[in-house]
Tab-separated table of C-alpha atoms in Angstrom:
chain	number	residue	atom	x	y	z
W	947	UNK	CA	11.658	-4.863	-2.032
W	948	UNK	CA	9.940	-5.829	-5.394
W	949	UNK	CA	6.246	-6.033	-4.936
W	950	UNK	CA	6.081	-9.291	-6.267
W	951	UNK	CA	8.529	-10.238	-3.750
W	952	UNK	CA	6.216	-8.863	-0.672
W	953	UNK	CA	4.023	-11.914	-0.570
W	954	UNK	CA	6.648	-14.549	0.208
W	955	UNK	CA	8.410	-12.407	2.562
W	956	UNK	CA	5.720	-12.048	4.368
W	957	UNK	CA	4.505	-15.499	4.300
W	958	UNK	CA	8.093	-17.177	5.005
W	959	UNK	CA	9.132	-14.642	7.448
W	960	UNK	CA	8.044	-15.261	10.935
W	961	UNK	CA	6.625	-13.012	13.354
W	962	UNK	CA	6.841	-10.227	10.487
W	963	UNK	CA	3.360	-8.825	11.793
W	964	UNK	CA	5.973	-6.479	14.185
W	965	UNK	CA	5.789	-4.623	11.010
W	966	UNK	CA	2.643	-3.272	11.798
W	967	UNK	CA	5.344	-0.782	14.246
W	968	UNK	CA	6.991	0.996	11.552
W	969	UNK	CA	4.074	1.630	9.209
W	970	UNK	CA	2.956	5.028	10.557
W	971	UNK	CA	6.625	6.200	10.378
W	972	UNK	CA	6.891	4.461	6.154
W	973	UNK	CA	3.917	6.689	6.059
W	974	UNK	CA	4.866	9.742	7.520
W	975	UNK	CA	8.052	9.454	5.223
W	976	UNK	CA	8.708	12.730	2.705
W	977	UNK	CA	9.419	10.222	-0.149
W	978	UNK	CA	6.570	8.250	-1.948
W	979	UNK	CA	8.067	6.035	-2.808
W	980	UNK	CA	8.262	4.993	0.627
W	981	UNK	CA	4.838	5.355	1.270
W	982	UNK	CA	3.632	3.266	-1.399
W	983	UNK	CA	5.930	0.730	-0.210
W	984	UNK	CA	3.913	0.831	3.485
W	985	UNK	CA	0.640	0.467	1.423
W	986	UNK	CA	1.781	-2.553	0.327
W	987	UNK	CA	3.366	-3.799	3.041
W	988	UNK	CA	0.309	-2.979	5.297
W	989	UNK	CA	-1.790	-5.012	2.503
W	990	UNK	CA	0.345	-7.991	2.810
W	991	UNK	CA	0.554	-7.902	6.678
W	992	UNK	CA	-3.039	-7.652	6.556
W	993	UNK	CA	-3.933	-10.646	4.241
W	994	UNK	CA	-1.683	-13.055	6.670
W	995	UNK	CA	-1.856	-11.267	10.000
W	996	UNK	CA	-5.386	-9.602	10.409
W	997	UNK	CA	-5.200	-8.250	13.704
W	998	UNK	CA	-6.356	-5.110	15.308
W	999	UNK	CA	-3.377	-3.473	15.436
W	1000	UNK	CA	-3.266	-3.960	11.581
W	1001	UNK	CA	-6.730	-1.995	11.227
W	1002	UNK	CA	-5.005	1.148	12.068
W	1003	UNK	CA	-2.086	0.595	10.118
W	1004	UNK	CA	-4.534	0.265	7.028
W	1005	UNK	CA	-6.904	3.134	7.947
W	1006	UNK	CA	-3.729	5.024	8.166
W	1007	UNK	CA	-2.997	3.991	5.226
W	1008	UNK	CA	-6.199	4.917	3.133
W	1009	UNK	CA	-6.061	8.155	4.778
W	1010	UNK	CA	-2.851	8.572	3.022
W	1011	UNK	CA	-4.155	7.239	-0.399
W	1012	UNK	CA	-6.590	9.795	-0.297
W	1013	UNK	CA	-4.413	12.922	0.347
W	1014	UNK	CA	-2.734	11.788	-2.396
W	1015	UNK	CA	-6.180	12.001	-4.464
W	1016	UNK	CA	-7.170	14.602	-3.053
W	1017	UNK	CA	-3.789	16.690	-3.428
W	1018	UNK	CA	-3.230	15.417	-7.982
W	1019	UNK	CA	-7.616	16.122	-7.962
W	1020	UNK	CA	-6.214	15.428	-11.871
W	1021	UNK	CA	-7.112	11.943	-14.136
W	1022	UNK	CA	-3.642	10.661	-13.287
W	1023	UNK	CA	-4.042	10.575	-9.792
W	1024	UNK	CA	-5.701	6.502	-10.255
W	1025	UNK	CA	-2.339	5.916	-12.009
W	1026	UNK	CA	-0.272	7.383	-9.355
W	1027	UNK	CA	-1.645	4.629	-6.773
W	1028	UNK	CA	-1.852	2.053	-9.115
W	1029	UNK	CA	1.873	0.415	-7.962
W	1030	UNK	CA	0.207	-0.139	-4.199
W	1031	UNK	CA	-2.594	-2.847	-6.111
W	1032	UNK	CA	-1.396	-6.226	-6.710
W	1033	UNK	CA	-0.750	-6.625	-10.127
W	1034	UNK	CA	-3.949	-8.642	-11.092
W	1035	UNK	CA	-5.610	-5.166	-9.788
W	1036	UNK	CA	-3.296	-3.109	-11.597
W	1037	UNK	CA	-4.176	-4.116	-14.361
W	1038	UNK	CA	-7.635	-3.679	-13.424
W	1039	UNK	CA	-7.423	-0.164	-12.599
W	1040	UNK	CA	-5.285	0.678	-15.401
W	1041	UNK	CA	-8.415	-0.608	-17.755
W	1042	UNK	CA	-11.234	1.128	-16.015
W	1043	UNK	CA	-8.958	4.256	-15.668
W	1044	UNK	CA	-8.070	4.198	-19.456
W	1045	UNK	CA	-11.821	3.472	-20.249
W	1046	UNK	CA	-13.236	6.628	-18.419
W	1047	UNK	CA	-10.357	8.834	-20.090
């Protein structure tokens, strides 16, 4: 799904907080790609749905985000997370990154 496309799925899809299930196991996934797709899944889920089982979903989350930092510890690991930010924060990072390079 196209991140653009998370928003209204979310929003127009009832009941989609049962998401909040599978998010440890999109995390726990070998391909990153997959995982950044639970980032922004969990986001979404948490902008309409903030319950408590969405907390740890999106602690989880972090935690993962920082591995990921932690594991590049190079300048492109900001750029490497930048696809889980909506893209009004993208953009963002991508400026604040390119401005401390």
């Amino acid at each position: 799904v196209h991140p653009l496309l998370l928003p209204l799925v979310v929003n127009h899809v009832p009941s989609l907080h049962v998401c909040f299930d599978f998010i440890p196991e999109l995390l726990s996934h070998a391909s990153v790609k997959q995982q950044v797709f639970a980032i922004q899944l969990t986001a979404e889920l948490m902008r309409t749905y903030p319950i408590a089982k969405g907390l740890d979903c999106t602690k989880f989350a972090f935690s993962r985000a920082h591995q990921w930092i932690k594991h590049l510890q190079s300048p492109v690991a900001p750029t490497t997370l930048v696809p889980c930010l909506t893209p009004e924060q993208g953009m963002q990072e991508r400026a604040t990154h390119a401005q401390a390079l």
